[in-house]
Short mmCIF file of C-alpha atoms in Angstrom, two decimals:
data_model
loop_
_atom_site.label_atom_id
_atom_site.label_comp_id
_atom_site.label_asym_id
_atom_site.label_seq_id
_atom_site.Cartn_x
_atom_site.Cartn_y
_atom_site.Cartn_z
CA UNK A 1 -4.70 -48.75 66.63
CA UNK A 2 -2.89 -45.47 66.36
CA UNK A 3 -0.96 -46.30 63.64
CA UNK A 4 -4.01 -47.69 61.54
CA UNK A 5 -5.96 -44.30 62.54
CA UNK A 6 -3.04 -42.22 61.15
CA UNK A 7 -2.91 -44.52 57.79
CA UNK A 8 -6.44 -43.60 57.33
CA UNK A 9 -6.49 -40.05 57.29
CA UNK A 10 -3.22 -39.96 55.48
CA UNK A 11 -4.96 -41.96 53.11
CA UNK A 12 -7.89 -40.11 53.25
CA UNK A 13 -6.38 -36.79 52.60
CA UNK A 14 -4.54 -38.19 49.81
CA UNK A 15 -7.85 -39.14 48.35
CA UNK A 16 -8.94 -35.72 49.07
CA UNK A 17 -6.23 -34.20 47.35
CA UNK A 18 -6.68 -36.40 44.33
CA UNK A 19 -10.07 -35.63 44.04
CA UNK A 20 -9.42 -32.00 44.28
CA UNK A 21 -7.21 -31.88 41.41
CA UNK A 22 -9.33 -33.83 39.03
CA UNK A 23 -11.28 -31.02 39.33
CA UNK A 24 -9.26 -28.66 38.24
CA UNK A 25 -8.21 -28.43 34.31
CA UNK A 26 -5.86 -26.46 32.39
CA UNK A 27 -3.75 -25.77 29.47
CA UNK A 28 -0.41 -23.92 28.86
CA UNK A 29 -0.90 -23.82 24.56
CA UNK A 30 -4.94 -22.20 24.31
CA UNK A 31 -5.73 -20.08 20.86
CA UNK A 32 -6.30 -17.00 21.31
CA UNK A 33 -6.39 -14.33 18.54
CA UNK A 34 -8.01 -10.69 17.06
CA UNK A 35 -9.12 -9.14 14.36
CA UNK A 36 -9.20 -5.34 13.78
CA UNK A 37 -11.44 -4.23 10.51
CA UNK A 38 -11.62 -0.83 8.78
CA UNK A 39 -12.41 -0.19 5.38
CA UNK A 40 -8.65 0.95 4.97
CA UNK A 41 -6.71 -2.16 6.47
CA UNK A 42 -7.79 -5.59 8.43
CA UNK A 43 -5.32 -6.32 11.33
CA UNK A 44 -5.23 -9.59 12.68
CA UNK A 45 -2.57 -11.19 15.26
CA UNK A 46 -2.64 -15.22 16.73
CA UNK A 47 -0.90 -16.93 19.90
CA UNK A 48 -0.86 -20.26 20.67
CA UNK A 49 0.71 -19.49 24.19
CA UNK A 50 -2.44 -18.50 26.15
CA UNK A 51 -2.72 -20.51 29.19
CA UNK A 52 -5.93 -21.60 30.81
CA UNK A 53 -7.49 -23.21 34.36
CA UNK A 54 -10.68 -24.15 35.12
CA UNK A 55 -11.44 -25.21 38.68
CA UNK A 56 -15.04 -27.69 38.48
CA UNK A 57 -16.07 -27.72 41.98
CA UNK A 58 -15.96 -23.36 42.39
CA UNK A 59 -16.49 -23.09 39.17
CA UNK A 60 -13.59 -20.44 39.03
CA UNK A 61 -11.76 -19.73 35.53
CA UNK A 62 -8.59 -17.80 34.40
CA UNK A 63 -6.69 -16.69 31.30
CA UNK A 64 -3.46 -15.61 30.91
CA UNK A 65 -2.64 -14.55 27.72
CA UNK A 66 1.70 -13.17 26.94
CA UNK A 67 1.44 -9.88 24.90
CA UNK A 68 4.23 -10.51 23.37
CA UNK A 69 3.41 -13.95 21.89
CA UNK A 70 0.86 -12.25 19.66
CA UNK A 71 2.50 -12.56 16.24
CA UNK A 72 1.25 -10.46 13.44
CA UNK A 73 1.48 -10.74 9.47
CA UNK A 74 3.72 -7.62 9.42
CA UNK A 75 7.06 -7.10 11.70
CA UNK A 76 6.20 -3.55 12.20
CA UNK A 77 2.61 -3.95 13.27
CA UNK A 78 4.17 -6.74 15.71
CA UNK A 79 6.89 -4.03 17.27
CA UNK A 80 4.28 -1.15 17.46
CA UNK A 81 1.85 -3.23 18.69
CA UNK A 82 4.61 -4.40 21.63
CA UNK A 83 5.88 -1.20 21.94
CA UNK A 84 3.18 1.70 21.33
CA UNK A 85 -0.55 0.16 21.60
CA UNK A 86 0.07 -2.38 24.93
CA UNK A 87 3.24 -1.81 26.25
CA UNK A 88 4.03 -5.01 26.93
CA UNK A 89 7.20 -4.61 28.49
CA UNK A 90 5.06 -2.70 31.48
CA UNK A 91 2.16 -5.14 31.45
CA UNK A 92 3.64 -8.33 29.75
CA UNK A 93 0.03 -10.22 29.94
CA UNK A 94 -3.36 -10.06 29.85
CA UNK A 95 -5.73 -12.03 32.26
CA UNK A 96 -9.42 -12.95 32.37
CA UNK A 97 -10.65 -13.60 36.28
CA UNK A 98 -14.09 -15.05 37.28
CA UNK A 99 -16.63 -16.92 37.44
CA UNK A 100 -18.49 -19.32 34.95
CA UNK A 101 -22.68 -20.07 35.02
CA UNK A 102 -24.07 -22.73 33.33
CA UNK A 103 -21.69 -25.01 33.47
CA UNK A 104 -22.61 -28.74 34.27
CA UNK A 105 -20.26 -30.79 35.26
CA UNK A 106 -21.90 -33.74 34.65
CA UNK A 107 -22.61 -33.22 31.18
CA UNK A 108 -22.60 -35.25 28.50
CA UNK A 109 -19.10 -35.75 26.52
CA UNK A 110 -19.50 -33.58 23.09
CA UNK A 111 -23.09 -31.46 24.46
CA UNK A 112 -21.87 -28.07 23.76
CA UNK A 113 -23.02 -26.42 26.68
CA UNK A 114 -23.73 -21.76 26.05
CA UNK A 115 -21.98 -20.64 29.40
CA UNK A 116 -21.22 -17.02 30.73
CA UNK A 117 -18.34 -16.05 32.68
CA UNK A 118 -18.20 -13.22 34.77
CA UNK A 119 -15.15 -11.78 36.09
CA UNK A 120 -12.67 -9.02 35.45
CA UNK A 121 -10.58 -8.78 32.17
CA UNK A 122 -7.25 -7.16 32.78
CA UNK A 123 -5.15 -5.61 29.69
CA UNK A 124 -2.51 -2.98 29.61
CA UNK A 125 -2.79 -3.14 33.12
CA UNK A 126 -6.69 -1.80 33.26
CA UNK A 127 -9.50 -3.73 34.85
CA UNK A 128 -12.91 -3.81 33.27
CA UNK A 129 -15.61 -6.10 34.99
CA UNK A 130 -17.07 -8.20 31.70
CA UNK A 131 -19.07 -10.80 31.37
CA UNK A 132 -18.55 -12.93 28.12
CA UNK A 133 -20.56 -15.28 26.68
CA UNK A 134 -19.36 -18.21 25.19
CA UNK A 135 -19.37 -22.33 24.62
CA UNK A 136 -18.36 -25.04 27.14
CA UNK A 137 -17.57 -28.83 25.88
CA UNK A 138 -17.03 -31.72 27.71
CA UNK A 139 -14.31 -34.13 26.31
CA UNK A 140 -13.12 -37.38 26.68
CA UNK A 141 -10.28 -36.31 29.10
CA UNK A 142 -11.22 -32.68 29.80
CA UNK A 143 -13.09 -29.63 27.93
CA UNK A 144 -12.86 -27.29 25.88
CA UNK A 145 -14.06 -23.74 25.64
CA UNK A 146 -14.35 -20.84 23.15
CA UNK A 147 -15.62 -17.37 23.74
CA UNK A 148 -15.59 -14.33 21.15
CA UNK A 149 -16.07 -11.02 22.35
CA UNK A 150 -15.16 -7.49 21.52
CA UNK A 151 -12.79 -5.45 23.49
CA UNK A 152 -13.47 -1.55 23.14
CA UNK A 153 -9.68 -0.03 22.90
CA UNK A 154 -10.49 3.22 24.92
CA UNK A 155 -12.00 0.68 27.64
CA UNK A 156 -8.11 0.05 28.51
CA UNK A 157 -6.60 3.84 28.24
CA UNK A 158 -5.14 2.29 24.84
CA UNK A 159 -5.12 5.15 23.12
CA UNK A 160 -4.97 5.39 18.66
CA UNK A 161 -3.45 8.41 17.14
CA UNK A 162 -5.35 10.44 14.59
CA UNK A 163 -3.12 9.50 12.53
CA UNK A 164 -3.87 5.54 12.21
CA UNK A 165 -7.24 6.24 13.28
CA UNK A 166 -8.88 4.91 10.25
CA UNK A 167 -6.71 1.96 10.07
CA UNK A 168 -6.89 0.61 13.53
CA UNK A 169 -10.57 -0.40 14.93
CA UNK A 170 -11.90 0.97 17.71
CA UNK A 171 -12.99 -2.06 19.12
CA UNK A 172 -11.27 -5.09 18.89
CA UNK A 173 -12.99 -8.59 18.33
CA UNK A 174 -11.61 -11.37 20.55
CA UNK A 175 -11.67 -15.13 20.01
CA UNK A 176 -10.17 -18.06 22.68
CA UNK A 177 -10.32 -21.49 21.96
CA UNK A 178 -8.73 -23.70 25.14
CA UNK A 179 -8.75 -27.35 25.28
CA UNK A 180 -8.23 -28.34 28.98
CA UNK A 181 -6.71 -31.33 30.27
CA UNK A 182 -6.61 -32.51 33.77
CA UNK A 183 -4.11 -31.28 35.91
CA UNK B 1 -18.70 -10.08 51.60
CA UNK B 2 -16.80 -12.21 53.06
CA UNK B 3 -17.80 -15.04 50.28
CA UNK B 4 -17.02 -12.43 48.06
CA UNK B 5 -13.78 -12.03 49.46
CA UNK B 6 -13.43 -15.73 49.62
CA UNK B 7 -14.80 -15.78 46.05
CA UNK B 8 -11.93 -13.31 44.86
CA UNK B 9 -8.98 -14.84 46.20
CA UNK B 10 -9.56 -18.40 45.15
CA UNK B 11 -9.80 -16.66 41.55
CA UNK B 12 -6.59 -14.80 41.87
CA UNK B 13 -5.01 -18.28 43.54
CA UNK B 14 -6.07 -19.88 40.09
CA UNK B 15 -4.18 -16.94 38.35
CA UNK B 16 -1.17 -17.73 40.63
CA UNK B 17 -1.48 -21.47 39.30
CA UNK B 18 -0.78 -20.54 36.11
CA UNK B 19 2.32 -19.03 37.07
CA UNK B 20 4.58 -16.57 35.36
CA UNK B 21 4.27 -15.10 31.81
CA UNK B 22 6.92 -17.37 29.78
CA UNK B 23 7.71 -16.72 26.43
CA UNK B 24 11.70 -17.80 26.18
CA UNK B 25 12.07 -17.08 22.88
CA UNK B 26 10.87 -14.12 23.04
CA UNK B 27 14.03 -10.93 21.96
CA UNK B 28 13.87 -7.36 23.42
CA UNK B 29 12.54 -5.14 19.97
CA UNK B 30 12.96 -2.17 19.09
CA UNK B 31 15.98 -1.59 21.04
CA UNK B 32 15.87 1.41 18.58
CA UNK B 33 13.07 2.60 16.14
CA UNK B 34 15.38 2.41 13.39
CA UNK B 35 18.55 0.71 11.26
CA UNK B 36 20.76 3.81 12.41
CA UNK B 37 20.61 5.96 15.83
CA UNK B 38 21.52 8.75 13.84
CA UNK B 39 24.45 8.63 11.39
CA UNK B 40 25.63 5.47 12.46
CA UNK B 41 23.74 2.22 13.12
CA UNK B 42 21.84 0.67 15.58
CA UNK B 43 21.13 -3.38 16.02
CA UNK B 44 18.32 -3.58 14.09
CA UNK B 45 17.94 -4.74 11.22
CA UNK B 46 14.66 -4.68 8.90
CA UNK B 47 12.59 -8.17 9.26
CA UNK B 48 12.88 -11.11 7.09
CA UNK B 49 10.93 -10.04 3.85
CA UNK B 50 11.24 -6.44 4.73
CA UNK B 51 12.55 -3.67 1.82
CA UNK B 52 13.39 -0.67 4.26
CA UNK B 53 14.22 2.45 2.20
CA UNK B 54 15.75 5.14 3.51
CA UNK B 55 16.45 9.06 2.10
CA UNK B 56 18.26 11.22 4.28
CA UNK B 57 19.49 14.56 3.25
CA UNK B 58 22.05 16.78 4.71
CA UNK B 59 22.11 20.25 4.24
CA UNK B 60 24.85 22.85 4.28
CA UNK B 61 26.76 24.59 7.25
CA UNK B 62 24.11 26.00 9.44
CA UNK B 63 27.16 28.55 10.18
CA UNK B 64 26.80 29.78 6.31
CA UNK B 65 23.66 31.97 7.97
CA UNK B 66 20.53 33.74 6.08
CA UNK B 67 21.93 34.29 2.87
CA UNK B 68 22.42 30.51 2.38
CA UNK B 69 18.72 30.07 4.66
CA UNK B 70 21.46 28.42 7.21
CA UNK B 71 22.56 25.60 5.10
CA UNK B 72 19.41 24.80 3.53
CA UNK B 73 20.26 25.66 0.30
CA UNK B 74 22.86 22.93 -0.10
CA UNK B 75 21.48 19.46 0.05
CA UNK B 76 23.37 16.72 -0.69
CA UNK B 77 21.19 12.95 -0.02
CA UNK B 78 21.98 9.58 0.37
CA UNK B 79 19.19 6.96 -0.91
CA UNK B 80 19.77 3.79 0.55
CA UNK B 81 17.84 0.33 -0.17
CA UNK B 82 18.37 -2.51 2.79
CA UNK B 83 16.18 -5.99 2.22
CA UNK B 84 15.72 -8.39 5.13
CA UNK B 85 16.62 -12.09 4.28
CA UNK B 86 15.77 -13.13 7.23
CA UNK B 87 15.17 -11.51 10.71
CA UNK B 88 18.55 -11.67 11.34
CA UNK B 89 20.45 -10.93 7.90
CA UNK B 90 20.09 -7.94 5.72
CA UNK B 91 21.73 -6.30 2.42
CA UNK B 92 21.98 -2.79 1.07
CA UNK B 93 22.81 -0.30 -1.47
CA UNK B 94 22.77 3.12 -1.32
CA UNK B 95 24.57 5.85 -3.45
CA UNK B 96 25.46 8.96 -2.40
CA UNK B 97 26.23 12.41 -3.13
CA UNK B 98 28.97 12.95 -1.02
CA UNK B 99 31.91 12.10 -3.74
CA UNK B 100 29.14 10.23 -5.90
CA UNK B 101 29.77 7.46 -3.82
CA UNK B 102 28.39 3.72 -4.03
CA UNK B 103 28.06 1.52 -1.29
CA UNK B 104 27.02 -1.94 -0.47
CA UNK B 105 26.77 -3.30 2.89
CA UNK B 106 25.68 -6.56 4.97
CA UNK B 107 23.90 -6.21 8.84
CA UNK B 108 24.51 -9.50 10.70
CA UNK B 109 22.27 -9.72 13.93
CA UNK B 110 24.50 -12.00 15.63
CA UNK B 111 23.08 -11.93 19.63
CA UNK B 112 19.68 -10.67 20.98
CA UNK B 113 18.57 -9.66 23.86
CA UNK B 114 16.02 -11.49 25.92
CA UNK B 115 15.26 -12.65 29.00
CA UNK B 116 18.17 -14.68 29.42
CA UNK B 117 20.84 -12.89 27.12
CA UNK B 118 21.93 -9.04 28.12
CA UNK B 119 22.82 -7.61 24.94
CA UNK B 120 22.60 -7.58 21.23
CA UNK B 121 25.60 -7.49 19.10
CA UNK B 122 25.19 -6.95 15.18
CA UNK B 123 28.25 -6.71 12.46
CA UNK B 124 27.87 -4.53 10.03
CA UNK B 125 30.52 -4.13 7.21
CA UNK B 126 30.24 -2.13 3.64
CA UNK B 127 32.62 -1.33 1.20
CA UNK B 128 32.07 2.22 -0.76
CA UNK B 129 33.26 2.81 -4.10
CA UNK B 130 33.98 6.61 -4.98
CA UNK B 131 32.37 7.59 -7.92
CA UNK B 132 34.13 10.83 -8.97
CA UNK B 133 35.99 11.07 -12.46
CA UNK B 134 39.78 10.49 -11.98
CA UNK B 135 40.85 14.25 -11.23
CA UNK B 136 44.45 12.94 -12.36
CA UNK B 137 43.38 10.93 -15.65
CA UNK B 138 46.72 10.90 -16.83
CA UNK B 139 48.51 9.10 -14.16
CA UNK B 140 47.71 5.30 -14.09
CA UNK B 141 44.91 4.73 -11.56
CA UNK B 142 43.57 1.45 -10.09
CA UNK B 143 40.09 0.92 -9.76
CA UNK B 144 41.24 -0.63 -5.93
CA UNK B 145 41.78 3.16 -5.10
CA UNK B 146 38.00 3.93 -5.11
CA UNK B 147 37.33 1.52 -2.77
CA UNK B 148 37.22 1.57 0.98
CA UNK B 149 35.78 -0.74 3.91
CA UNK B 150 33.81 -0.47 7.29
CA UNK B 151 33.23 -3.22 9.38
CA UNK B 152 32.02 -2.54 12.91
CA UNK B 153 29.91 -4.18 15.70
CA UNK B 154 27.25 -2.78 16.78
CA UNK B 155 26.97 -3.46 21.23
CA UNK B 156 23.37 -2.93 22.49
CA UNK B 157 21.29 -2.94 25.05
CA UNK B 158 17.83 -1.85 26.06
CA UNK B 159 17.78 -0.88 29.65
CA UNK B 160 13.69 -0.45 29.85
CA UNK B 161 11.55 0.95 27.58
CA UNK B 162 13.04 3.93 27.12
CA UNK B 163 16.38 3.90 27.28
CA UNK B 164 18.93 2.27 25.04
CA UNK B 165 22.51 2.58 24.68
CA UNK B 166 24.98 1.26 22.13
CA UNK B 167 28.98 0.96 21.78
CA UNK B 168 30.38 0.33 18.32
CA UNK B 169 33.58 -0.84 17.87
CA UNK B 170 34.81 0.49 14.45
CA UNK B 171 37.53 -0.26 11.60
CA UNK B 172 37.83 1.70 8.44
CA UNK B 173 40.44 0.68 5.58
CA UNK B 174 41.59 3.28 3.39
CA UNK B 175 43.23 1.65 -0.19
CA UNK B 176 44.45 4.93 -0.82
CA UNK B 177 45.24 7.48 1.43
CA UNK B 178 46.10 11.14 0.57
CA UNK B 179 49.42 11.20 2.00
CA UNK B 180 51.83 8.35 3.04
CA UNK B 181 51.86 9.71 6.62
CA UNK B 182 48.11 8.58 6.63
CA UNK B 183 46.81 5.45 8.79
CA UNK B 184 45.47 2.71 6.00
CA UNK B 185 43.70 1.35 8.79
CA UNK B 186 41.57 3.92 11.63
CA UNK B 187 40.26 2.53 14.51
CA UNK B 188 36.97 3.99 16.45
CA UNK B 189 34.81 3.97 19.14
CA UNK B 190 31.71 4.97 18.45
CA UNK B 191 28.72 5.37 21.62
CA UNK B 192 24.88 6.32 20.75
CA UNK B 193 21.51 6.34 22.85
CA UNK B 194 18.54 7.00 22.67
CA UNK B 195 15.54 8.21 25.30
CA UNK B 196 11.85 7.91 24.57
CA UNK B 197 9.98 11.16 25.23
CA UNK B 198 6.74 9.13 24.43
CA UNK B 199 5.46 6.58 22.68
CA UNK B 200 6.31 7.85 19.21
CA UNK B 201 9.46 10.48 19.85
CA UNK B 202 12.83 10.00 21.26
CA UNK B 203 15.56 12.22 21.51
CA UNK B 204 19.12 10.14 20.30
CA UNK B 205 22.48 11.10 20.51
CA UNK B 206 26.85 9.38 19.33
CA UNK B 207 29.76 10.66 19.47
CA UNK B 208 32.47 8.46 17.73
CA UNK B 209 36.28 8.62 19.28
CA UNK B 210 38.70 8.14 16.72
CA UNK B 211 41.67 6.25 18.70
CA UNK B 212 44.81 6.76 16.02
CA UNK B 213 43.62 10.24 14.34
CA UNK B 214 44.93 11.56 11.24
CA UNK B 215 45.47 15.49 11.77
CA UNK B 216 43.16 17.11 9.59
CA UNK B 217 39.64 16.03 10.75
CA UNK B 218 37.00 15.83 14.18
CA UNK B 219 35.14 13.18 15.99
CA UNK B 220 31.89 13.31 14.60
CA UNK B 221 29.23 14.11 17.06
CA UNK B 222 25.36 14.24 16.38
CA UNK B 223 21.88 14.82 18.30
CA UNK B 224 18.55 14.12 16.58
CA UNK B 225 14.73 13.34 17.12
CA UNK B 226 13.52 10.25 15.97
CA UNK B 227 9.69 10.56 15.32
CA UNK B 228 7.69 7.88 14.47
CA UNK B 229 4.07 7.88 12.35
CA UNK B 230 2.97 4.27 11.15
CA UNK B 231 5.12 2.97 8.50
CA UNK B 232 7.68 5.47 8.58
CA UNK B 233 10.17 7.07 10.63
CA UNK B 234 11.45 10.37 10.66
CA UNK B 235 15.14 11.24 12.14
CA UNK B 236 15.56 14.83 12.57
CA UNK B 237 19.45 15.81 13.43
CA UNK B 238 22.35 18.50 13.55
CA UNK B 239 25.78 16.85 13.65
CA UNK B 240 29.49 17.90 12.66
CA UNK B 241 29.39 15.55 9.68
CA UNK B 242 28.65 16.17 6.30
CA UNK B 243 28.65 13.14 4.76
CA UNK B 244 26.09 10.30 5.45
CA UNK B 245 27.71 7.09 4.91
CA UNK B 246 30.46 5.30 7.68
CA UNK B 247 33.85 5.86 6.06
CA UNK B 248 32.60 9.71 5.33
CA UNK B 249 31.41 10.46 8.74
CA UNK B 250 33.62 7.74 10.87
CA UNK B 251 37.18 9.31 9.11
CA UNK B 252 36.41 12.55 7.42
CA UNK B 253 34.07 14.65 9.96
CA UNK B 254 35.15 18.16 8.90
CA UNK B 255 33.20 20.65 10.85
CA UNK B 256 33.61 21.66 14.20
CA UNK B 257 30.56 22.23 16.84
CA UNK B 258 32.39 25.59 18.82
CA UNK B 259 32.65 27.09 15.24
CA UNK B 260 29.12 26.27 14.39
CA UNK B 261 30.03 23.90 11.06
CA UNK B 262 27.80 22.24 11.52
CA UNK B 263 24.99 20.56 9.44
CA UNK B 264 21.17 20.06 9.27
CA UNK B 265 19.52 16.46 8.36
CA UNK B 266 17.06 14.34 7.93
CA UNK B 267 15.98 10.36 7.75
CA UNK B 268 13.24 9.23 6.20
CA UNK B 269 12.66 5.71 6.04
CA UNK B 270 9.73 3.80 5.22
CA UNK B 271 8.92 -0.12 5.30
CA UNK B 272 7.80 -2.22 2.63
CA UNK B 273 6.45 -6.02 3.71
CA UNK B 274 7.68 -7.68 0.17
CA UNK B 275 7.47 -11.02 0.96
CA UNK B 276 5.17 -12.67 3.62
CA UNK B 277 7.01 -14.08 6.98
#
């Protein structure tokens, strides 16, 4: 009798467990990449080394994004970026915390769902509370999700010398694109 | 609150999930902002694709005072050209003032730094060919005589951001020496560094021991800015050595820092992106 009782709950937490981590989704190789446009020069950098999580039941998200897996057109823009703009030896990532809305779980596979997430984005190692709008997809095995926003340079003490001023632009447009398997 | 609080950490637990930032292949740049820390060079190398052009100028004995505006009426310049073949291999040529002198040289990055290697080590060898008419044309001279080598190794590493030290192991060989009681072959140590005051200016320094010295000349010893705008960097220096390429400043530093012979420069170099990545 005591033996079955224990075999249940193991069981039962096991179940629990299982349950709890089909919730969850997440990728190690999301897009992420940004665009810079002036009249004098467009700047544009790509990584395919983002990483993503998306946790269905809270409804919690987060990004993590390597600075240094941004790669550029030119070497040099790559090594000042690195090295002058984000530091990324101090602050080697940037991160997205929070909160998606409008999110249904129970959506149909391929309805691309407009969701807003809500959190605190985190780069060169300042917070700004944001709230980004963007598209949620539900897929066969998981989803995927793309956002574009813009990230204002001065927003995260990045700051552009007079110099390059009309080269680099002030704000920075922003696009993610994560597919998410289970976990 | 408290499901605030709640709220918060479960967020930050999902940040946690993702673990670490890992980018393996990842090498430590810009160990230096440039191909040389002052006179002599660094690791780097320009990228793959990458024409890197370089004019420096050296100007006369800062010693020579006002009536020669400290030196600055006697530039000599070196104009160099180095091409990237890849991120890891480059070429140059340069010619020089200094004894009209032609050079050609090959940069080898042969370890990086990254997370999981300390140091970078790059060869660099060159061979410079002295361009000055025969000042014996008479006597039979070999063309072999002009020529002279450098091959050295270039030991890095960049502590943190700021700092970066190198050692550099050094060989020069002499064809023709000016008297027989002259070493063919010289042997050197050279050590450089540089600090970064901020993000665009650091203050660099090498001194370069010369192990089996010949009588007549000094170690060569320099300080210098380097100061960075964009696409080009400019190294501001005084040093003890007029001329600007290895064998000239490695084996035949003349001046001497307590006398004050010593010499004004500048680097310029610039970057061209010739061919795309």
């Amino acid at each position: 009798m005591n033996a079955f009782f224990t075999l249940t709950l193991a069981a039962a937490g096991l179940l629990a467990s299982t349950q709890a981590r089909a919730q969850q989704f997440m990728t190690r190789s999301a897009h992420v990449d940004f665009f810079s446009s002036t009249p004098a020069e467009d700047i544009s950098a790509v990584t395919e080394q983002a990483s993503a999580v998306l946790d269905l039941a809270s409804q919690n998200i987060a990004f993590q994004v390597p600075i240094i897996s941004f790669h550029f057109e030119k070497a040099l823009m790559e090594e000042h970026f690195n090295e002058n703009y984000l530091e990324s030896e101090k602050f080697p990532s940037a991160t997205f915390t929070g909160k998606v809305s409008g999110l249904n779980p129970d959506a149909a596979v391929g309805l691309e769902q407009p969701v807003t997430a809500t959190g605190t984005l985190s780069i060169h190692g300042v917070d700004v509370e944001r709230t980004v709008e963007g598209t949620a997809v539900r897929t066969a095995a998981g989803w995927n999700l793309e956002a574009r926003f813009d990230v204002p340079t001065e927003d995260h003490n990045i700051p552009i010398p007079k110099l390059v001023r009309s080269k680099i632009a002030e704000s920075i447009s922003v696009t993610l694109q994560a597919e998410l398997s289970p976990r | 609150m408290l499901f605030a609080a709640v709220g918060a950490s479960a967020q930050d637990d999902l940040l946690e999930l993702l673990g670490p930032v890992e980018t393996p292949d990842a090498f430590v740049a810009a160990t230096f902002k440039d191909t040389r820390i002052i006179n002599g060079q660094s690791n780097e190398t320009p990228a793959g694709g990458v024409l890197h052009f370089v004019i420096a100028h050296r100007f006369g004995q800062i010693s020579d005072g006002a009536y020669a505006l400290w030196g600055l009426d006697n530039a000599s310049m070196r104009m160099g050209f180095d091409y990237g073949i890849t991120d890891r291999l480059s070429i140059g040529v340069a010619r020089n003032t200094f004894q009209k002198t032609y050079e050609a040289n090959l940069k080898a990055r042969l370890l990086r730094q990254s997370n999981t290697v300390p140091l970078s080590i790059t060869g660099f060898s060159s061979i410079a060919c002295n361009g000055l008419r025969w000042p014996e044309p008479d006597r039979v001279n070999y063309f072999s005589s002009r020529l002279s080598y450098v091959h050295q190794l270039v030991i890095a590493r960049k502590f943190n951001s700021n700092m970066s030290l190198a050692l550099t192991p050094s060989v020069v060989h002499h064809n023709l020496v000016a008297t027989p009681a002259d070493a063919h072959d010289e042997y050197l140590i050279g050590a450089g560094g540089r600090y970064k005051l901020s993000q665009r200016v650091s203050v660099n320094g090498e001194y370069f021991l010369r192990l089996n010295p010949g009588e007549a000349y000094n170690n060569s010893l320099s300080l210098g800015v380097d100061i960075e705008t964009g696409g080009h960097v400019f190294q501001l220096h005084v040093t003890n050595s007029q001329g600007m390429f290895e064998r000239a400043f490695l084996t035949e530093t003349a001046g001497r820092w307590l006398d004050g012979n010593i010499y004004f420069g500048f680097n310029l170099s610039r970057v061209f992106t010739v061919s795309d990545r």
